Amino acid sequence: NLGRQIQFSLAIPLLNGLQVRTQVQRSLIGVQQAEVQAEQARLTLRQSIEQAAADARAAQLQYIYAKRQVEALTLTQRNSEIRFNNGLLNGTEFNIAKNNLNFAVSNQIQAKYTFIFRRKVLDFYQGKPLAL
């Protein structure tokens, strides 16, 4: 007895269309998320650049102020030295004037290098090579 058998298979992709549509929607959502993240990165960079510019300007003003303070205290120190040499100023007051000048010079140096650093940060954001 030979039995013959024929088998026929038919696959109807009813749910396959839903899977493709879901994958397309997920991909579109992924693209939108990437766009939002890119925009957020641009905004963060812009904010960083604006903050760097404000910091550089503030450091510049601080340096200008420190220079003026050193100039003024240098004159005060010279006058104090003349008064001290003429016996019109005691040693303590003379040392206070001298220490004030030294403190101002120290502040000026710190302000100078803070300004240079802030300026270099701004140069970096502008794509300029970093050199001293």
PDB file of C-alpha atoms in Angstrom:
ATOM      1  CA  ASN A   1       0.000   0.000   0.000  1.00  0.00           C
ATOM      2  CA  LEU A   2       1.576   3.193  -1.116  1.00  0.00           C
ATOM      3  CA  GLY A   3       0.104   6.266   0.373  1.00  0.00           C
ATOM      4  CA  ARG A   4       0.661   9.527  -1.173  1.00  0.00           C
ATOM      5  CA  GLN A   5       0.425  12.675   0.717  1.00  0.00           C
ATOM      6  CA  ILE A   6       0.332  16.235  -0.434  1.00  0.00           C
ATOM      7  CA  GLN A   7       0.818  19.039   1.998  1.00  0.00           C
ATOM      8  CA  PHE A   8       0.005  22.608   1.237  1.00  0.00           C
ATOM      9  CA  SER A   9       0.978  25.510   3.500  1.00  0.00           C
ATOM     10  CA  LEU A  10      -0.245  29.020   3.203  1.00  0.00           C
ATOM     11  CA  ALA A  11       1.051  31.832   5.400  1.00  0.00           C
ATOM     12  CA  ILE A  12      -0.987  34.982   5.514  1.00  0.00           C
ATOM     13  CA  PRO A  13       1.015  37.799   7.090  1.00  0.00           C
ATOM     14  CA  LEU A  14      -1.764  39.468   9.011  1.00  0.00           C
ATOM     15  CA  LEU A  15       0.298  40.480  12.032  1.00  0.00           C
ATOM     16  CA  ASN A  16       3.523  41.117  10.123  1.00  0.00           C
ATOM     17  CA  GLY A  17       2.168  44.468   8.932  1.00  0.00           C
ATOM     18  CA  LEU A  18       1.548  45.549  12.516  1.00  0.00           C
ATOM     19  CA  GLN A  19       5.099  44.609  13.503  1.00  0.00           C
ATOM     20  CA  VAL A  20       6.546  46.639  10.646  1.00  0.00           C
ATOM     21  CA  ARG A  21       4.360  49.619  11.485  1.00  0.00           C
ATOM     22  CA  THR A  22       5.389  49.399  15.154  1.00  0.00           C
ATOM     23  CA  GLN A  23       9.063  49.238  14.186  1.00  0.00           C
ATOM     24  CA  VAL A  24       8.649  52.258  11.900  1.00  0.00           C
ATOM     25  CA  GLN A  25       6.951  54.218  14.686  1.00  0.00           C
ATOM     26  CA  ARG A  26       9.698  53.271  17.134  1.00  0.00           C
ATOM     27  CA  SER A  27      12.316  54.362  14.621  1.00  0.00           C
ATOM     28  CA  LEU A  28      10.553  57.706  14.133  1.00  0.00           C
ATOM     29  CA  ILE A  29      10.412  58.196  17.891  1.00  0.00           C
ATOM     30  CA  GLY A  30      14.122  57.367  18.071  1.00  0.00           C
ATOM     31  CA  VAL A  31      14.861  59.988  15.404  1.00  0.00           C
ATOM     32  CA  GLN A  32      12.799  62.575  17.282  1.00  0.00           C
ATOM     33  CA  GLN A  33      14.606  61.752  20.529  1.00  0.00           C
ATOM     34  CA  ALA A  34      17.959  62.138  18.779  1.00  0.00           C
ATOM     35  CA  GLU A  35      16.862  65.525  17.405  1.00  0.00           C
ATOM     36  CA  VAL A  36      15.775  66.670  20.865  1.00  0.00           C
ATOM     37  CA  GLN A  37      19.079  65.488  22.355  1.00  0.00           C
ATOM     38  CA  ALA A  38      21.026  67.293  19.622  1.00  0.00           C
ATOM     39  CA  GLU A  39      19.082  70.498  20.263  1.00  0.00           C
ATOM     40  CA  GLN A  40      19.681  70.137  23.996  1.00  0.00           C
ATOM     41  CA  ALA A  41      23.409  69.698  23.333  1.00  0.00           C
ATOM     42  CA  ARG A  42      23.412  72.838  21.142  1.00  0.00           C
ATOM     43  CA  LEU A  43      21.637  74.807  23.863  1.00  0.00           C
ATOM     44  CA  THR A  44      24.038  73.534  26.525  1.00  0.00           C
ATOM     45  CA  LEU A  45      27.018  74.479  24.360  1.00  0.00           C
ATOM     46  CA  ARG A  46      25.576  77.926  23.697  1.00  0.00           C
ATOM     47  CA  GLN A  47      24.999  78.431  27.414  1.00  0.00           C
ATOM     48  CA  SER A  48      28.573  77.331  28.151  1.00  0.00           C
ATOM     49  CA  ILE A  49      29.948  79.767  25.566  1.00  0.00           C
ATOM     50  CA  GLU A  50      27.857  82.641  26.901  1.00  0.00           C
ATOM     51  CA  GLN A  51      28.966  81.830  30.450  1.00  0.00           C
ATOM     52  CA  ALA A  52      32.604  81.701  29.318  1.00  0.00           C
ATOM     53  CA  ALA A  53      32.221  85.115  27.665  1.00  0.00           C
ATOM     54  CA  ALA A  54      30.671  86.583  30.811  1.00  0.00           C
ATOM     55  CA  ASP A  55      33.418  85.034  32.958  1.00  0.00           C
ATOM     56  CA  ALA A  56      36.117  86.456  30.672  1.00  0.00           C
ATOM     57  CA  ARG A  57      34.586  89.926  30.803  1.00  0.00           C
ATOM     58  CA  ALA A  58      34.279  89.794  34.605  1.00  0.00           C
ATOM     59  CA  ALA A  59      37.891  88.600  34.905  1.00  0.00           C
ATOM     60  CA  GLN A  60      39.019  91.432  32.637  1.00  0.00           C
ATOM     61  CA  LEU A  61      37.230  93.994  34.788  1.00  0.00           C
ATOM     62  CA  GLN A  62      38.712  92.450  37.933  1.00  0.00           C
ATOM     63  CA  TYR A  63      42.191  92.678  36.415  1.00  0.00           C
ATOM     64  CA  ILE A  64      41.665  96.330  35.452  1.00  0.00           C
ATOM     65  CA  TYR A  65      40.483  97.083  38.978  1.00  0.00           C
ATOM     66  CA  ALA A  66      43.471  95.257  40.487  1.00  0.00           C
ATOM     67  CA  LYS A  67      45.897  97.217  38.286  1.00  0.00           C
ATOM     68  CA  ARG A  68      44.352 100.499  39.380  1.00  0.00           C
ATOM     69  CA  GLN A  69      44.537  99.432  43.003  1.00  0.00           C
ATOM     70  CA  VAL A  70      48.241  98.602  42.652  1.00  0.00           C
ATOM     71  CA  GLU A  71      48.874 101.986  41.033  1.00  0.00           C
ATOM     72  CA  ALA A  72      47.074 103.799  43.844  1.00  0.00           C
ATOM     73  CA  LEU A  73      48.767 101.802  46.600  1.00  0.00           C
ATOM     74  CA  THR A  74      52.164 102.297  44.958  1.00  0.00           C
ATOM     75  CA  LEU A  75      51.679 106.045  45.293  1.00  0.00           C
ATOM     76  CA  THR A  76      50.511 105.574  48.861  1.00  0.00           C
ATOM     77  CA  GLN A  77      53.576 103.444  49.609  1.00  0.00           C
ATOM     78  CA  ARG A  78      55.901 106.076  48.133  1.00  0.00           C
ATOM     79  CA  ASN A  79      54.265 108.787  50.214  1.00  0.00           C
ATOM     80  CA  SER A  80      54.432 106.567  53.300  1.00  0.00           C
ATOM     81  CA  GLU A  81      58.112 105.952  52.698  1.00  0.00           C
ATOM     82  CA  ILE A  82      58.801 109.682  52.408  1.00  0.00           C
ATOM     83  CA  ARG A  83      56.798 110.374  55.559  1.00  0.00           C
ATOM     84  CA  PHE A  84      58.550 107.510  57.383  1.00  0.00           C
ATOM     85  CA  ASN A  85      61.996 108.788  56.365  1.00  0.00           C
ATOM     86  CA  ASN A  86      61.044 112.262  57.614  1.00  0.00           C
ATOM     87  CA  GLY A  87      59.821 110.871  60.932  1.00  0.00           C
ATOM     88  CA  LEU A  88      56.160 111.695  60.273  1.00  0.00           C
ATOM     89  CA  LEU A  89      55.033 108.048  60.174  1.00  0.00           C
ATOM     90  CA  ASN A  90      55.766 105.264  62.642  1.00  0.00           C
ATOM     91  CA  GLY A  91      57.044 101.826  61.633  1.00  0.00           C
ATOM     92  CA  THR A  92      53.720 100.070  62.115  1.00  0.00           C
ATOM     93  CA  GLU A  93      51.856 102.388  59.751  1.00  0.00           C
ATOM     94  CA  PHE A  94      54.683 102.120  57.239  1.00  0.00           C
ATOM     95  CA  ASN A  95      54.514  98.314  57.362  1.00  0.00           C
ATOM     96  CA  ILE A  96      50.726  98.390  56.961  1.00  0.00           C
ATOM     97  CA  ALA A  97      51.100 100.479  53.795  1.00  0.00           C
ATOM     98  CA  LYS A  98      53.793  98.121  52.531  1.00  0.00           C
ATOM     99  CA  ASN A  99      51.662  95.037  53.278  1.00  0.00           C
ATOM    100  CA  ASN A 100      48.647  96.604  51.569  1.00  0.00           C
ATOM    101  CA  LEU A 101      50.729  97.106  48.437  1.00  0.00           C
ATOM    102  CA  ASN A 102      52.038  93.536  48.569  1.00  0.00           C
ATOM    103  CA  PHE A 103      48.494  92.211  48.959  1.00  0.00           C
ATOM    104  CA  ALA A 104      47.323  94.324  46.008  1.00  0.00           C
ATOM    105  CA  VAL A 105      50.189  93.077  43.828  1.00  0.00           C
ATOM    106  CA  SER A 106      49.279  89.507  44.743  1.00  0.00           C
ATOM    107  CA  ASN A 107      45.640  90.165  43.813  1.00  0.00           C
ATOM    108  CA  GLN A 108      46.736  91.724  40.535  1.00  0.00           C
ATOM    109  CA  ILE A 109      48.802  88.672  39.612  1.00  0.00           C
ATOM    110  CA  GLN A 110      45.920  86.361  40.464  1.00  0.00           C
ATOM    111  CA  ALA A 111      43.471  88.509  38.485  1.00  0.00           C
ATOM    112  CA  LYS A 112      45.840  88.577  35.516  1.00  0.00           C
ATOM    113  CA  TYR A 113      46.124  84.808  35.283  1.00  0.00           C
ATOM    114  CA  THR A 114      42.429  84.302  35.931  1.00  0.00           C
ATOM    115  CA  PHE A 115      41.740  86.639  33.007  1.00  0.00           C
ATOM    116  CA  ILE A 116      44.242  84.792  30.795  1.00  0.00           C
ATOM    117  CA  PHE A 117      42.644  81.463  31.688  1.00  0.00           C
ATOM    118  CA  ARG A 118      39.105  82.723  31.034  1.00  0.00           C
ATOM    119  CA  ARG A 119      40.250  84.198  27.724  1.00  0.00           C
ATOM    120  CA  LYS A 120      41.818  80.875  26.714  1.00  0.00           C
ATOM    121  CA  VAL A 121      38.567  79.056  27.504  1.00  0.00           C
ATOM    122  CA  LEU A 122      36.769  81.484  25.209  1.00  0.00           C
ATOM    123  CA  ASP A 123      39.442  81.005  22.523  1.00  0.00           C
ATOM    124  CA  PHE A 124      38.925  77.248  22.799  1.00  0.00           C
ATOM    125  CA  TYR A 125      35.210  77.629  22.144  1.00  0.00           C
ATOM    126  CA  GLN A 126      36.043  79.818  19.134  1.00  0.00           C
ATOM    127  CA  GLY A 127      38.306  77.115  17.729  1.00  0.00           C
ATOM    128  CA  LYS A 128      41.500  79.115  18.120  1.00  0.00           C
ATOM    129  CA  PRO A 129      44.708  77.222  18.906  1.00  0.00           C
ATOM    130  CA  LEU A 130      45.679  77.262  22.560  1.00  0.00           C
ATOM    131  CA  ALA A 131      49.032  78.975  22.993  1.00  0.00           C
ATOM    132  CA  LEU A 132      50.475  81.225  25.667  1.00  0.00           C
TER     133      LEU A 132
END
